[in-house]
Each structure stands twice: as structure tokens, then as C-alpha cells.
Tab-separated table of C-alpha atoms in Angstrom:
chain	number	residue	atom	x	y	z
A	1	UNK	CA	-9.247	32.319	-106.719
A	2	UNK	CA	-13.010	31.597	-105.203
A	3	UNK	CA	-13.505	30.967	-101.538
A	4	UNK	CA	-13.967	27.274	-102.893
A	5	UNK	CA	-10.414	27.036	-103.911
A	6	UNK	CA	-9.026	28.300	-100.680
A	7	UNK	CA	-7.607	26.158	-99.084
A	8	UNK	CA	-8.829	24.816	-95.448
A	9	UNK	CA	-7.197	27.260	-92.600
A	10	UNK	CA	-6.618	23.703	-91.028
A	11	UNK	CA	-4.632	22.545	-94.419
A	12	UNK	CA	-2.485	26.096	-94.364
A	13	UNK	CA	-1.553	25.632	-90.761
A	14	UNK	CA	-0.402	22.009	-91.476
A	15	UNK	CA	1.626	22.867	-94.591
A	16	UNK	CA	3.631	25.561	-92.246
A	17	UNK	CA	4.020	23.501	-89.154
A	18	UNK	CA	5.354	20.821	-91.698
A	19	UNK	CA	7.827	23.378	-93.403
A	20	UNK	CA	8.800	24.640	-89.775
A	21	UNK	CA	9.563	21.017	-88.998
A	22	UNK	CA	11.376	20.582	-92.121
A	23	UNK	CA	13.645	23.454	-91.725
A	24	UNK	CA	13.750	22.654	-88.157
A	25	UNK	CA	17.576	21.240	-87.340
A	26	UNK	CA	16.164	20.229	-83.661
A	27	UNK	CA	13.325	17.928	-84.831
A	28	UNK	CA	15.862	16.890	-87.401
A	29	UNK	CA	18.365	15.980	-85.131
A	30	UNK	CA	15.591	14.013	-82.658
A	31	UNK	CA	14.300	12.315	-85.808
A	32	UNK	CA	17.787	11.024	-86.768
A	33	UNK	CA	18.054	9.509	-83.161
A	34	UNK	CA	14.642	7.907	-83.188
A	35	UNK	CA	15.202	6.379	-86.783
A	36	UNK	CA	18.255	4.955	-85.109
A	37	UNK	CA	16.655	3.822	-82.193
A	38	UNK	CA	13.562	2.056	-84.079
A	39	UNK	CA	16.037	0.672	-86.189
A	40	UNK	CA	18.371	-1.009	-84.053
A	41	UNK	CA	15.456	-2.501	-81.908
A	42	UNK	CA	13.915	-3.618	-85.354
A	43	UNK	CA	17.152	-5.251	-86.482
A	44	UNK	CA	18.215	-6.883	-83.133
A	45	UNK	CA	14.769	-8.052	-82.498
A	46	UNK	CA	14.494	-10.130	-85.771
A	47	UNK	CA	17.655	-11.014	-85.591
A	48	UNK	CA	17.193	-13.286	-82.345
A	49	UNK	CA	14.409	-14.221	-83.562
A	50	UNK	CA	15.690	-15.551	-86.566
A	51	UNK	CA	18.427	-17.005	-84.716
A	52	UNK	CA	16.555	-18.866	-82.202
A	53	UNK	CA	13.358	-19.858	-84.051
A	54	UNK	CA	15.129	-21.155	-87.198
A	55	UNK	CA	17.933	-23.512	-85.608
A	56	UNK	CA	15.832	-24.663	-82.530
A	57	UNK	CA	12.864	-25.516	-84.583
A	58	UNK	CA	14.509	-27.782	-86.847
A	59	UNK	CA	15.907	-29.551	-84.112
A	60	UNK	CA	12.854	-29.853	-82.056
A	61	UNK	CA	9.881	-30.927	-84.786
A	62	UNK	CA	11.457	-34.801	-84.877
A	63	UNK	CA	11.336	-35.041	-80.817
A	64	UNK	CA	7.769	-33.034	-80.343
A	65	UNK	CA	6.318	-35.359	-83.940
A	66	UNK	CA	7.386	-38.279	-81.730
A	67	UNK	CA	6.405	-36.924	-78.057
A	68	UNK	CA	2.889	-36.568	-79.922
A	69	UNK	CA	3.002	-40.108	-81.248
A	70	UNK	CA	3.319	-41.147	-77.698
A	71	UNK	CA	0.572	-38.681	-75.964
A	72	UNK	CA	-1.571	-39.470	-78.545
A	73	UNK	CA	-1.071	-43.610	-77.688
A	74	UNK	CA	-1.617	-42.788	-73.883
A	75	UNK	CA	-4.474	-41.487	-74.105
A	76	UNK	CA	-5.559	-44.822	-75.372
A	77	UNK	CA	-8.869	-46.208	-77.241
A	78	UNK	CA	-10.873	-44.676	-76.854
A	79	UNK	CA	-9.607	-41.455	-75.354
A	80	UNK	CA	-9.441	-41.169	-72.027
A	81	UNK	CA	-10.653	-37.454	-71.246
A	82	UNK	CA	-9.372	-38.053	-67.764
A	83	UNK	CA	-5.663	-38.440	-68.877
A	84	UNK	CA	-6.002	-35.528	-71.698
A	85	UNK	CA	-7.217	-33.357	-68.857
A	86	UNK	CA	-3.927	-34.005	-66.613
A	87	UNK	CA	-1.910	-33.221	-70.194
A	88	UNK	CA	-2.914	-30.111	-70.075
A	89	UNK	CA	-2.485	-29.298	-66.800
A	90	UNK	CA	1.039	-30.537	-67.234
A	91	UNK	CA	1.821	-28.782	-70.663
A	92	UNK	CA	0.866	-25.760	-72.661
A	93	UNK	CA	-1.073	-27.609	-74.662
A	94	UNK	CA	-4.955	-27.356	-75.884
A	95	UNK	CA	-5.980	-31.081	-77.077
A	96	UNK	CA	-9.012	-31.442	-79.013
A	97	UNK	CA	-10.854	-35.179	-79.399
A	98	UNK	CA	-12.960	-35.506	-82.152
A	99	UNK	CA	-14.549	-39.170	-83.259
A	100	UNK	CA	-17.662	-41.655	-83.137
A	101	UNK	CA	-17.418	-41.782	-78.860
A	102	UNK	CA	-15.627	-38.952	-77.626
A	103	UNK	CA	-16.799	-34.994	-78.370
A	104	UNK	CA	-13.960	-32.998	-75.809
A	105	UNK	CA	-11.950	-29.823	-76.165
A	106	UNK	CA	-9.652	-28.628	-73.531
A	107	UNK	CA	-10.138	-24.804	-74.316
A	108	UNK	CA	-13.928	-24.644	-75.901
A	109	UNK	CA	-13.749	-20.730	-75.233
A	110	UNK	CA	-11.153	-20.482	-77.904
A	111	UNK	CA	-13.718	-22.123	-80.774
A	112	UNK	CA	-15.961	-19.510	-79.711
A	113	UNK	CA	-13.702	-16.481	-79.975
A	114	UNK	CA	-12.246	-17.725	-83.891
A	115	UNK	CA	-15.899	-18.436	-84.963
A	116	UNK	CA	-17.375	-14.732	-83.474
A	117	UNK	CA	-13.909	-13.347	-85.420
A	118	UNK	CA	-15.005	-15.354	-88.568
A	119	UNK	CA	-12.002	-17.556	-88.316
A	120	UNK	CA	-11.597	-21.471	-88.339
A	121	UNK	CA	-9.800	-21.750	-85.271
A	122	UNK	CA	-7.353	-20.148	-82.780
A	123	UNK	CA	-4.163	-21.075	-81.287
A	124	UNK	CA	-0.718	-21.938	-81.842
A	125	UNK	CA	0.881	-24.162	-84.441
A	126	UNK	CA	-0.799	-27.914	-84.179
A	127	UNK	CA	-0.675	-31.443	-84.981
A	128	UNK	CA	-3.007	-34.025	-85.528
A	129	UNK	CA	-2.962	-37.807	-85.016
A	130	UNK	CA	-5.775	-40.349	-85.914
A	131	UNK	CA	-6.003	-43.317	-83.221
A	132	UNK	CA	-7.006	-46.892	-83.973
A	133	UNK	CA	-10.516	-46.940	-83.357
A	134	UNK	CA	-11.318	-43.182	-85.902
A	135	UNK	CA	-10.805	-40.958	-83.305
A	136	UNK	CA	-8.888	-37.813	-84.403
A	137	UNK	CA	-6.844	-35.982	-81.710
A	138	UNK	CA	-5.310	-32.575	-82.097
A	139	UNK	CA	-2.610	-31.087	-80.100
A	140	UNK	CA	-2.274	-27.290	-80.130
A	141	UNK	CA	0.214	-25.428	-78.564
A	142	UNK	CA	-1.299	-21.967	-76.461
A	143	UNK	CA	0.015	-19.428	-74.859
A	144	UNK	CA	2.652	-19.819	-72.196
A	145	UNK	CA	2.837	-17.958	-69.264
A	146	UNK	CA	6.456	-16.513	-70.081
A	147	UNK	CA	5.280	-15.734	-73.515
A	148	UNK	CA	2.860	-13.345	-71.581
A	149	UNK	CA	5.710	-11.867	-69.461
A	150	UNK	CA	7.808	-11.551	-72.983
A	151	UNK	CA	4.660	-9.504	-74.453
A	152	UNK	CA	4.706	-7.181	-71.656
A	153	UNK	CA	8.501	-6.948	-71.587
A	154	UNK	CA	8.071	-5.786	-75.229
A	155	UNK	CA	5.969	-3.169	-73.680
A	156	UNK	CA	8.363	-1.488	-71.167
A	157	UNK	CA	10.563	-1.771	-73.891
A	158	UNK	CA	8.899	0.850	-76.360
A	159	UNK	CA	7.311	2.744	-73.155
A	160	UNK	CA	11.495	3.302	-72.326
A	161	UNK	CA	12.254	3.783	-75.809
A	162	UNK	CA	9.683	6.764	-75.472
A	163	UNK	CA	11.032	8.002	-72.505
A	164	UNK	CA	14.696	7.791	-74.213
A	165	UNK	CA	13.000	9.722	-77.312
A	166	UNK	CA	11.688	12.618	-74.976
A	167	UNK	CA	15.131	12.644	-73.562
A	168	UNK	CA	16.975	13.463	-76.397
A	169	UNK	CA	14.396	15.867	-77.484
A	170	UNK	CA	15.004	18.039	-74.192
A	171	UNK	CA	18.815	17.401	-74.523
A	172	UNK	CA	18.705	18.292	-78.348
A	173	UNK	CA	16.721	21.018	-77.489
A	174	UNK	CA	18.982	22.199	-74.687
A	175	UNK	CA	22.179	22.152	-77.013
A	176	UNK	CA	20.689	24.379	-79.840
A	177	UNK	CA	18.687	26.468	-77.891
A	178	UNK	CA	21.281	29.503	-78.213
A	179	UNK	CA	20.398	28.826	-81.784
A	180	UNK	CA	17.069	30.495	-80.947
A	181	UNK	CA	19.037	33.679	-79.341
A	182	UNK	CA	21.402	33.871	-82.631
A	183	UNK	CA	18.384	33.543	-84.858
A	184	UNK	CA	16.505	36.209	-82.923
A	185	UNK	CA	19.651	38.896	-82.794
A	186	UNK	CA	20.422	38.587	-86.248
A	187	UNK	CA	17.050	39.667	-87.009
A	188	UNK	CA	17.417	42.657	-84.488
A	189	UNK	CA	20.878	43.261	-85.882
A	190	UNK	CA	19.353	43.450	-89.593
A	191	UNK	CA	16.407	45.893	-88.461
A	192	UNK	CA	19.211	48.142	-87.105
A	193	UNK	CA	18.247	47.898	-83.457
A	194	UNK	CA	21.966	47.037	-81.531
A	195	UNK	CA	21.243	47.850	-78.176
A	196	UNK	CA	20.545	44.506	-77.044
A	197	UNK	CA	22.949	41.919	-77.649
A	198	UNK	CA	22.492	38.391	-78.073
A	199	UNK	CA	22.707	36.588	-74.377
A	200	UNK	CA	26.152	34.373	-74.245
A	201	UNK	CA	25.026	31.751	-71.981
A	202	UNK	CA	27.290	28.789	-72.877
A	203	UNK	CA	32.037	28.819	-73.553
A	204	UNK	CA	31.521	26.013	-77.082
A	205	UNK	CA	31.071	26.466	-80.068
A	206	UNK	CA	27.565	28.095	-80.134
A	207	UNK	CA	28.392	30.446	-77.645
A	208	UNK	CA	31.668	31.733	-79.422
A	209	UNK	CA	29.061	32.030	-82.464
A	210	UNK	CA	27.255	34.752	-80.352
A	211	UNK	CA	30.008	36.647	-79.065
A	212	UNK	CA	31.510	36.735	-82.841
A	213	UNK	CA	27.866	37.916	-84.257
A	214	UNK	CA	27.906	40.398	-81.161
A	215	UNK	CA	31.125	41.834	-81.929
A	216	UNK	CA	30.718	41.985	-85.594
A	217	UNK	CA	27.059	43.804	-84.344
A	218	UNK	CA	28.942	46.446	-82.041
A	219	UNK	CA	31.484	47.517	-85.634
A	220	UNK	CA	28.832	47.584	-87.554
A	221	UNK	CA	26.714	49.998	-85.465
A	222	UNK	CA	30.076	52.316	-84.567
A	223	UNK	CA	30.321	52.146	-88.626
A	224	UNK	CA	26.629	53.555	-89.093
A	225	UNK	CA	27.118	56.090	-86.114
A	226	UNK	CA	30.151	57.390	-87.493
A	227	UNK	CA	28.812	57.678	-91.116
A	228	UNK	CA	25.402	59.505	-89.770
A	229	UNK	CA	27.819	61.466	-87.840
A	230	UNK	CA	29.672	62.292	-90.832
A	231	UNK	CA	26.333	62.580	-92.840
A	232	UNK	CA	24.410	65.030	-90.259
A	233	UNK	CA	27.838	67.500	-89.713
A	234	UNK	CA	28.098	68.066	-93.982
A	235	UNK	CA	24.322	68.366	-94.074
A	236	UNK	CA	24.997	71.431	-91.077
A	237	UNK	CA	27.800	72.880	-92.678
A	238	UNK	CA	25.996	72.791	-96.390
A	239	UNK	CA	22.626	75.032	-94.918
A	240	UNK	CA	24.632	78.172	-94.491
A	241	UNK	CA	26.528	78.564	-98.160
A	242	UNK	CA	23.680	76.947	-99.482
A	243	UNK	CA	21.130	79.567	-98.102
A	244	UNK	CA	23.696	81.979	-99.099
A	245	UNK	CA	23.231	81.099	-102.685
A	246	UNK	CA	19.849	81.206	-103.005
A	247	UNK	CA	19.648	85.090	-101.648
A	248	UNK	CA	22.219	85.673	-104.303
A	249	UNK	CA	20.224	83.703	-106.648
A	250	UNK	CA	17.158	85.718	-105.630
A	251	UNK	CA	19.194	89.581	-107.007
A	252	UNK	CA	19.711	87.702	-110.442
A	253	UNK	CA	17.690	89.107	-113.243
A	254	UNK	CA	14.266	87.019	-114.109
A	255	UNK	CA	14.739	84.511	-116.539
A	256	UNK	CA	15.102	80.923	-117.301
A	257	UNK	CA	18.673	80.989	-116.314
A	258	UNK	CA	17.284	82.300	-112.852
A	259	UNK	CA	14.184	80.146	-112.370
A	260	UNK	CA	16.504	76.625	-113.291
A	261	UNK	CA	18.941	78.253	-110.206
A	262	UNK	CA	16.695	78.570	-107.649
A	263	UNK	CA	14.810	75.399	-108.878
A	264	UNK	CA	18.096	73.476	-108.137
A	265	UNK	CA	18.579	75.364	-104.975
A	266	UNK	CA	15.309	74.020	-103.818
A	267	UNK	CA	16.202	70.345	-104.380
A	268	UNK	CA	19.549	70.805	-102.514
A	269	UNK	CA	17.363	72.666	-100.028
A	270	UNK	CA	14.765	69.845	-99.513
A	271	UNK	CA	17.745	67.084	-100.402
A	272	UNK	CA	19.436	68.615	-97.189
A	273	UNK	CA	16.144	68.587	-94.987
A	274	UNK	CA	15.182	65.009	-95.746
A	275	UNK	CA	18.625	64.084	-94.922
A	276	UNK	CA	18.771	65.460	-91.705
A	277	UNK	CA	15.038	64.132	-90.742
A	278	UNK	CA	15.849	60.864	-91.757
A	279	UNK	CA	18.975	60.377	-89.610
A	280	UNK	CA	17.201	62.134	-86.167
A	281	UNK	CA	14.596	59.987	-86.894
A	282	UNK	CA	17.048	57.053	-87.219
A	283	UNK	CA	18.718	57.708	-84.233
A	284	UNK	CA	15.867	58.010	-82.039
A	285	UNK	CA	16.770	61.564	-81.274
A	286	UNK	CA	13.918	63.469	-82.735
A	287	UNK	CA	10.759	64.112	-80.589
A	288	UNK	CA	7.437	64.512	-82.083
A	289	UNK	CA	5.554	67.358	-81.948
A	290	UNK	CA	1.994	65.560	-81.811
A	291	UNK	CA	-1.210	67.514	-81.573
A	292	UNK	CA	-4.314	66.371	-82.206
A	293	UNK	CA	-4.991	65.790	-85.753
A	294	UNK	CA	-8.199	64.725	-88.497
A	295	UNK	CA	-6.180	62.194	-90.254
A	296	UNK	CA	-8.999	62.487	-93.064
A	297	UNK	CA	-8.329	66.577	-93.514
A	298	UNK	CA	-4.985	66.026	-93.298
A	299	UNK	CA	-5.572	63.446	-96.275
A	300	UNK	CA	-7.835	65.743	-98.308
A	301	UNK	CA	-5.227	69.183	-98.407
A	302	UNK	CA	-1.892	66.630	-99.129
A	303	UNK	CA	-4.492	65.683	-102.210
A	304	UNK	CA	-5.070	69.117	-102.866
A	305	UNK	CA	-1.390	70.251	-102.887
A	306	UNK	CA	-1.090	68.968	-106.023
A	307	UNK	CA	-2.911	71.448	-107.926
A	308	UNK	CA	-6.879	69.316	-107.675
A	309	UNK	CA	-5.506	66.523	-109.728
A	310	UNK	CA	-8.495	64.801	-111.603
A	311	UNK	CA	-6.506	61.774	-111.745
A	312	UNK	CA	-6.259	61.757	-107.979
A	313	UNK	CA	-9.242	59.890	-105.906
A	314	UNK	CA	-9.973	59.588	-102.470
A	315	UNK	CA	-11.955	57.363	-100.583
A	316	UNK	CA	-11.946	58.855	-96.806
A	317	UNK	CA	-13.411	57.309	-93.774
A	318	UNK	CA	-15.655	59.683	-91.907
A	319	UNK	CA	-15.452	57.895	-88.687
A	320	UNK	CA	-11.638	58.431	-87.773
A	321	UNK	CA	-10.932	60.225	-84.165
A	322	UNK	CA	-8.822	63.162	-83.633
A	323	UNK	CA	-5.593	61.413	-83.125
A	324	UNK	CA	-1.785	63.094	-81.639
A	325	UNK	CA	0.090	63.420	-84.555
A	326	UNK	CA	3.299	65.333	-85.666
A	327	UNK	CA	1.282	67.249	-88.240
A	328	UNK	CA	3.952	68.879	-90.031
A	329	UNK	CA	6.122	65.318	-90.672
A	330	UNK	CA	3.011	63.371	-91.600
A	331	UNK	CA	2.083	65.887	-94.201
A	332	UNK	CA	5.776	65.570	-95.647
A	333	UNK	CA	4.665	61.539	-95.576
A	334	UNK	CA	1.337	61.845	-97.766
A	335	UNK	CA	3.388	64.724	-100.050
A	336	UNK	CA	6.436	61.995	-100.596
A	337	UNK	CA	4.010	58.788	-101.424
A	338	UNK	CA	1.366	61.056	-103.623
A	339	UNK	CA	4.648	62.711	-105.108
A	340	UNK	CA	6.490	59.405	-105.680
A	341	UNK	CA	3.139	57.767	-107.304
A	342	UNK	CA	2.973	60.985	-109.726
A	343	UNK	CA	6.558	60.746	-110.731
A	344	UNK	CA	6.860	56.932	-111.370
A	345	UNK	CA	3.533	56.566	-113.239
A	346	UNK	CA	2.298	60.050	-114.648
A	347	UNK	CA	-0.770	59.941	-116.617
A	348	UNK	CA	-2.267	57.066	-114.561
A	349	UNK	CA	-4.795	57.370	-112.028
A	350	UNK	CA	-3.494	57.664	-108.469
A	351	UNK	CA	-5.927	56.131	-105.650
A	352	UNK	CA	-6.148	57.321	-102.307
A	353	UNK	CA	-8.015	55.335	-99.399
A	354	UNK	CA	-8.162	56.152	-95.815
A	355	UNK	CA	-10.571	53.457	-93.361
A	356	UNK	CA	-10.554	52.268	-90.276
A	357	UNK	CA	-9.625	48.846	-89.299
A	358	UNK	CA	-10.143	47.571	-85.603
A	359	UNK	CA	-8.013	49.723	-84.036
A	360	UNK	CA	-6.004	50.912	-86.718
A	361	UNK	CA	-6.450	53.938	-89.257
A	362	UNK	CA	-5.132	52.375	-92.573
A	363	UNK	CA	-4.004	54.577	-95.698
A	364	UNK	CA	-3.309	53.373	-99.057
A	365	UNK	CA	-1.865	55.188	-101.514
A	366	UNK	CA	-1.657	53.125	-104.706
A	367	UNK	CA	-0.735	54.311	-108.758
A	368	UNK	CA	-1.452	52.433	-111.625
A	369	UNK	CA	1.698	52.159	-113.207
A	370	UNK	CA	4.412	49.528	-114.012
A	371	UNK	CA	4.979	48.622	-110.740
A	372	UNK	CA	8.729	46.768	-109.643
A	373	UNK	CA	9.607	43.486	-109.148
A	374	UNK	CA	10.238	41.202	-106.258
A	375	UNK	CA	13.626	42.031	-106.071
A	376	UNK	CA	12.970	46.190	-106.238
A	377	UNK	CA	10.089	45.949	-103.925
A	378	UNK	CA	11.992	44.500	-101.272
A	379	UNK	CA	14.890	47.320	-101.670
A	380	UNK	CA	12.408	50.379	-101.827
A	381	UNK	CA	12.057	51.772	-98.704
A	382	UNK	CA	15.957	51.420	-98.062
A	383	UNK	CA	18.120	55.086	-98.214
A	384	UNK	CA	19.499	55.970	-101.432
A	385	UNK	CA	17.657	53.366	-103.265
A	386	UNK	CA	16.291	53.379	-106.803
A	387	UNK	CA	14.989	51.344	-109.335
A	388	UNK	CA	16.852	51.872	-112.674
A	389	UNK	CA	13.524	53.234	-114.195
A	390	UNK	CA	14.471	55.933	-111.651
A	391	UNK	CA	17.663	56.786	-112.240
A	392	UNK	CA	16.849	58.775	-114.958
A	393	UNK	CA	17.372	63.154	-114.391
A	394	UNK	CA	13.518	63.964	-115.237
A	395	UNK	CA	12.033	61.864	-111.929
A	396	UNK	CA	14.864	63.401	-109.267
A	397	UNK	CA	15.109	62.593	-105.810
A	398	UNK	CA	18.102	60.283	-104.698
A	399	UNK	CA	15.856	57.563	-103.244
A	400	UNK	CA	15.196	58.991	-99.864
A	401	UNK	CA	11.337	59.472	-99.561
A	402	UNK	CA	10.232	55.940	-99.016
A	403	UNK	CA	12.860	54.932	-96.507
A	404	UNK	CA	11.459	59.052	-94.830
A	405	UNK	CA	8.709	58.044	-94.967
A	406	UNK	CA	9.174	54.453	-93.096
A	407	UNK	CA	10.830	56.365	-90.380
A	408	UNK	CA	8.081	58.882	-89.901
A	409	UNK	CA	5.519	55.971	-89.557
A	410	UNK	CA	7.765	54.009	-87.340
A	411	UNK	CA	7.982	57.316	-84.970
A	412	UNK	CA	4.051	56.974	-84.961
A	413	UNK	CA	4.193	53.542	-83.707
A	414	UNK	CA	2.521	52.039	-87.161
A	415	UNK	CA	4.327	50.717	-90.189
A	416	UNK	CA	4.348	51.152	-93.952
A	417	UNK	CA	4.127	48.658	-95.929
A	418	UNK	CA	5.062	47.998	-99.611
A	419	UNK	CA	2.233	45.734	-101.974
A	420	UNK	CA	2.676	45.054	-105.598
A	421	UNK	CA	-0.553	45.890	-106.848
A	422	UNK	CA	-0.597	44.280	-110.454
A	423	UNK	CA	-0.682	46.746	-112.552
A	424	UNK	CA	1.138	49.425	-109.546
A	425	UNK	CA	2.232	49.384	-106.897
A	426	UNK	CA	0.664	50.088	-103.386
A	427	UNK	CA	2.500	51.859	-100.350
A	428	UNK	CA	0.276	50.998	-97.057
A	429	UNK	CA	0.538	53.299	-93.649
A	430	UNK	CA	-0.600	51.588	-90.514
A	431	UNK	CA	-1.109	53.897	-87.442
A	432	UNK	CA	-2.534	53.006	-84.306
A	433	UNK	CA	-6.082	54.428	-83.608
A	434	UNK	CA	-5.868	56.400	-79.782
A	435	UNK	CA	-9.286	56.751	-79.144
């Protein structure tokens, strides 16, 4: 897509704020209340309207047709301006006198104002009557003063409607805001951070919510303590017979028999090692042994462990810093992604990018291969994980190297990220630049 058919930052941000609205049960719930509220004011409005204009109307026309005839006949012939004047002051009425003596309008402003709007006239409904001598006098009703004091009753009326709105909206917002506190502990409670619990402020419903999610938080982290537990003391006890083996392994005479031993030994060796790794590093007990570090070296000799690869290339940054690293568990990072890339997609090219963005050193390790799909890629840096393209003997492992990896970049205080790359797929280290 050009930068012609992006769309407008403006247009993205209103699209989300609309979808956060939408999915939203607060604004839902204030919408629902002003709906109602417009509504009912809508409904009872019209309604006495309806009920007073209709009935009294009907009623009313014969008297006023016949109070007219009578006005009109006292003003006499010709019209007396004089007595129309004290009609109006009397009534709420604008009289206009039209005829071969008399020229007169009560209101002349109001002529003025409907011909600058491009109107015939203004006022109220009227009436005309035609006197004796071919005068024509018309009776228009304006604007009482309580009609005035109705308008601005009308008003206050929405003004308080407004005020009820923002009302509900902070009472609304009051009631579901341990919503907010749920919402936010779940999301700690799925990233596997437990040690703070979601804040119990209210005894209803919501609040028994959050001490049920907190309780079913504090078995589900004894759970995962007890199986690391479990986990870390059988990956202990396995080192000793298992480096037992291997020095028996090591007085068996050369051949194939021997190599596929010691081969196997050496997966159960490094199987065992990522294990425990991954679980210090998951408990937060493992402290890094930084020094400082040129993340681009580093880069280059994880490249070269695999034998000068032609298929491997690197585009390095020459303007990284010297940055405190734990040398030793980074290089186990690059040798997992470059290693993973190779066994996934062998005989496709394998890219390598290391640059510097703001304050961030940014590494990108990406293969050309089939790639996963939306549902693997969100599963793939999670332990013991593998796509079923992978659970085949020849590309080993047990589906511990991304979710190693993850931890070692966490530990740095960066991230890795996971990208279909179309065709690939693209594994993206973030680590904060020091200097």
C-alpha cells in the first residue's frame, strides 16, 4: 500500500476511539441512560403538546374568528390608528392596515427582518378581515411574554438534563471502575507476574469478582512454583548420572555406535541446561553477569559459529556503544534464533540485521522459509511449544529456545518480538541502548 492509501493518522485514531467506545460497557451504560432521558423528554413534550394545542384550538378558532369580527368593526371606517394602537397595547397582537387612506403596521421592524431573511412575512398565525370602505386589516398574533419565559424554561431544562447526563457518567463510572483493576490484573496474572494482587476496594458483586480472580491467581502461582520446583530438583538430580554416562560413553570404542551416544548425551546435556536457565530466569533468581559488550562482534562470531554459512548475511550497525551485557547468555540467544532459523527453513537464506533505533539497539534475525500461522505465531515463544512441522525427530529440541530466549531478553530489560515475514518468519530483540 502507497503513502496515498494510508489512511489519515486523524482517521486511525477515530476508528480506535470509536471501537474503544464500542466495546466500552461504561459509555454503553451512559448512552442507554441518555437515550432514555432524550426520549422520555421527547415523548412527554409532544405529548402535552398534542394534548393542549389540538383540543384547545378547536375550541378557541369560533370565539377568536368572532373577537376579530368585532376588533376589526371597532376600529371603524376608516381605521382609527389611535384605537389599533391601544389593541396592541392591550393584546399580543401585531395589526397591520392596509387600504386607499390608511398605510399603518404595529410592528414595521418585523417586515424588515422577513424581507432581509427573504421571507414574506413574520409572526404568528393571522387573520384577515376586509372593512366596508376596502381597507384590509390583519391581525397577527406575536410573541407573548410567557412564551419567552417557556423558551428559556426549555433551556434549564436540557442545561439540567446535561448536568443529570454528567451525573450518571461519574456514577456509572464509579460502579465499574474495579472493572478497570480486574481488567488490569488479569493481564498481570496472564504475563505470570502474581505479586501484586488486584486492589478489593468494594463487599458486591465486583469486588467478590476480584477476590475470586485473586484467589484463583494465588493457586495458580503455588501450581507453577511447585512444578518449577519439581522441574529444577529432576534437572539437579539428572546432571550427575547423566555426566556419568558420558565419561563412560567417552572409554567406548570409536564408531558410529559411539558418536550417536555421546551425540544424544549432548542434547540431554544442553536439554538439562536450558531447562534450568529458563526457570532461574523465570523466577527472577538469576543475576546477570553483565560486562561491557560490542553487540555488533558479538553478532558477527554467533554468525560465524555456524561454520561461515554463505547463506547467512549480516547487516551490522557500526555505531552501537559498548553496552553491560551477560555475554555468555546473549550468545546462547543469537546461537538459539540463528539455530532455530537453520533448522525450520534449511537451504534458504537466513538474514541478520543489527541498527540502532533512538535509544534502542534492534536485531533481526529473519529466514526465508514457510513461516507459521496466526495461531502458531502467537504460541512460539511459550515452553515446550512446537509447531507440528516441528515435531518431527530430524529438527530436535522440545520447544524451549524461543520461550529462552524471551527470558534472556526480558533479563536485559528489552523484548523479543515475533513478525511473520511473508515468506518467513522474523524473531526481533529489543535492548535498551546505555550510552
Amino acid at each position: 500500500m502507497s503513502a496515498a492509501d494510508a489512511p489519515a493518522p486523524w482517521r486511525q485514531r477515530f476508528h480506535a476511539a470509536r471501537r474503544r467506545l464500542g466495546h466500552s460497557l461504561r459509555w454503553r451504560l451512559v448512552g442507554l441512560f441518555v437515550l432514555l432521558a432524550v426520549a422520555t423528554v421527547i415523548v412527554f413534550v409532544s405529548g402535552m403538546q398534542q394534548a393542549f394545542r389540538g383540543g384547545w384550538r378547536e375550541v378557541a378558532r369560533p370565539l377568536v374568528a368572532h373577537y376579530l369580527d368585532l376588533a376589526a368593526a371597532d376600529l371603524g371606517t376608516p381605521p382609527s390608528i389611535e384605537k389599533a394602537r391601544q389593541m396592541v397595547q392591550r393584546l399580543p397582537l401585531r395589526i397591520q392596515i392596509d387600504g386607499p387612506q390608511v398605510q399603518w403596521d404595529s410592528h414595521p421592524g418585523r417586515a424588515e427582518r422577513a424581507r432581509r431573511r427573504g421571507r414574506d412575512d413574520e409572526g404568528g398565525e393571522w387573520q384577515s378581515r376586509t372593512l366596508a370602505d376596502g381597507h384590509r386589516v390583519t391581525f397577527r398574533l406575536v410573541q407573548p411574554p410567557h412564551e419567552r419565559r417557556a423558551r428559556g424554561i426549555g433551556w434549564a431544562t436540557l442545561a439540567l438534563l446535561l448536568l443529570l447526563v454528567g451525573i450518571a457518567w461519574r456514577s456509572v463510572s464509579s460502579l465499574l471502575k474495579p472493572i478497570e483493576g480486574i481488567r488490569a490484573g488479569v493481564q498481570r496474572y496472564g504475563q505470570g507476574q502474581f505479586q501484586q494482587p488486584i486492589v478489593v476496594e468494594r463487599n458486591d458483586e465486583l469486588g467478590q469478582l476480584a477476590q475470586q480472580v485473586n484467589t484463583m491467581a494465588a493457586d495458580l502461582q503455588r501450581m507453577l512454583e511447585a512444578q518449577r520446583g519439581l522441574l529444577l530438583a529432576i534437572s539437579h538430580e539428572l546432571r550427575s548420572p547423566l555426566t556419568r554416562a558420558r565419561v563412560n560413553a567417552e572409554l567406548v570404542e570409536d564408531g558410529e555406535a559411539r558418536d550417536a551416544l555421546l551425540r544424544d548425551l549432548g542434547e540431554m546435556r544442553d536439554l538439562i541446561s536450558d531447562l534450568l536457565d529458563s526457570e532461574r530466569l523465570a523466577a527472577g533468581h538469576a543475576a546477570l553477569q553483565t560486562e561491557p559488550t560490542d553487540l555488533a562482534a558479538l553478532v558477527r562470531e554467533a554468525a560465524a559459529d555456524f561454520g561461515g554459512d554463505a547463506d547467512i548475511t549480516l547487516d551490522v550497525a557500526a555505531d552501537l556503544p559498548l553496552q553491560p551485557i551477560d555475554r555468555p547468555r546473549l550468545r546462547l540467544l543469537l546461537r538459539n534464533l540463528i539455530g532455530n532459523a537453520r533448522r525450520h527453513a534449511p537451504r534458504t537464506p537466513i538474514a541478520l540485521a543489527l541498527r540502532r533505533e533512538e535509544a534502542e539497539a534492534v536485531l533481526t534475525v529473519r529466514d526465508h522459509g514457510p513461516g507459521v500461522t496466526d495461531e502458531q505465531l502467537a504460541l512460539l515463544a511459550q515452553p515446550f511449544y512446537r509447531t507440528d512441522s516441528a515435531r518431527q525427530r530430524r529438527t530436535g529440541g522440545v520447544g524451549l529456545g524461543l520461550y529462552l530466549c524471551r527470558l534472556v531478553a526480558q533479563a536485559h530489560g528489552g523484548s523479543l518480538q515475533l513478525q511473520r515475514a511473508q515468506p518467513g518468519l522474523a524473531v526481533v530483540l529489543r535492548l535498551p541502548l546505555g550510552g
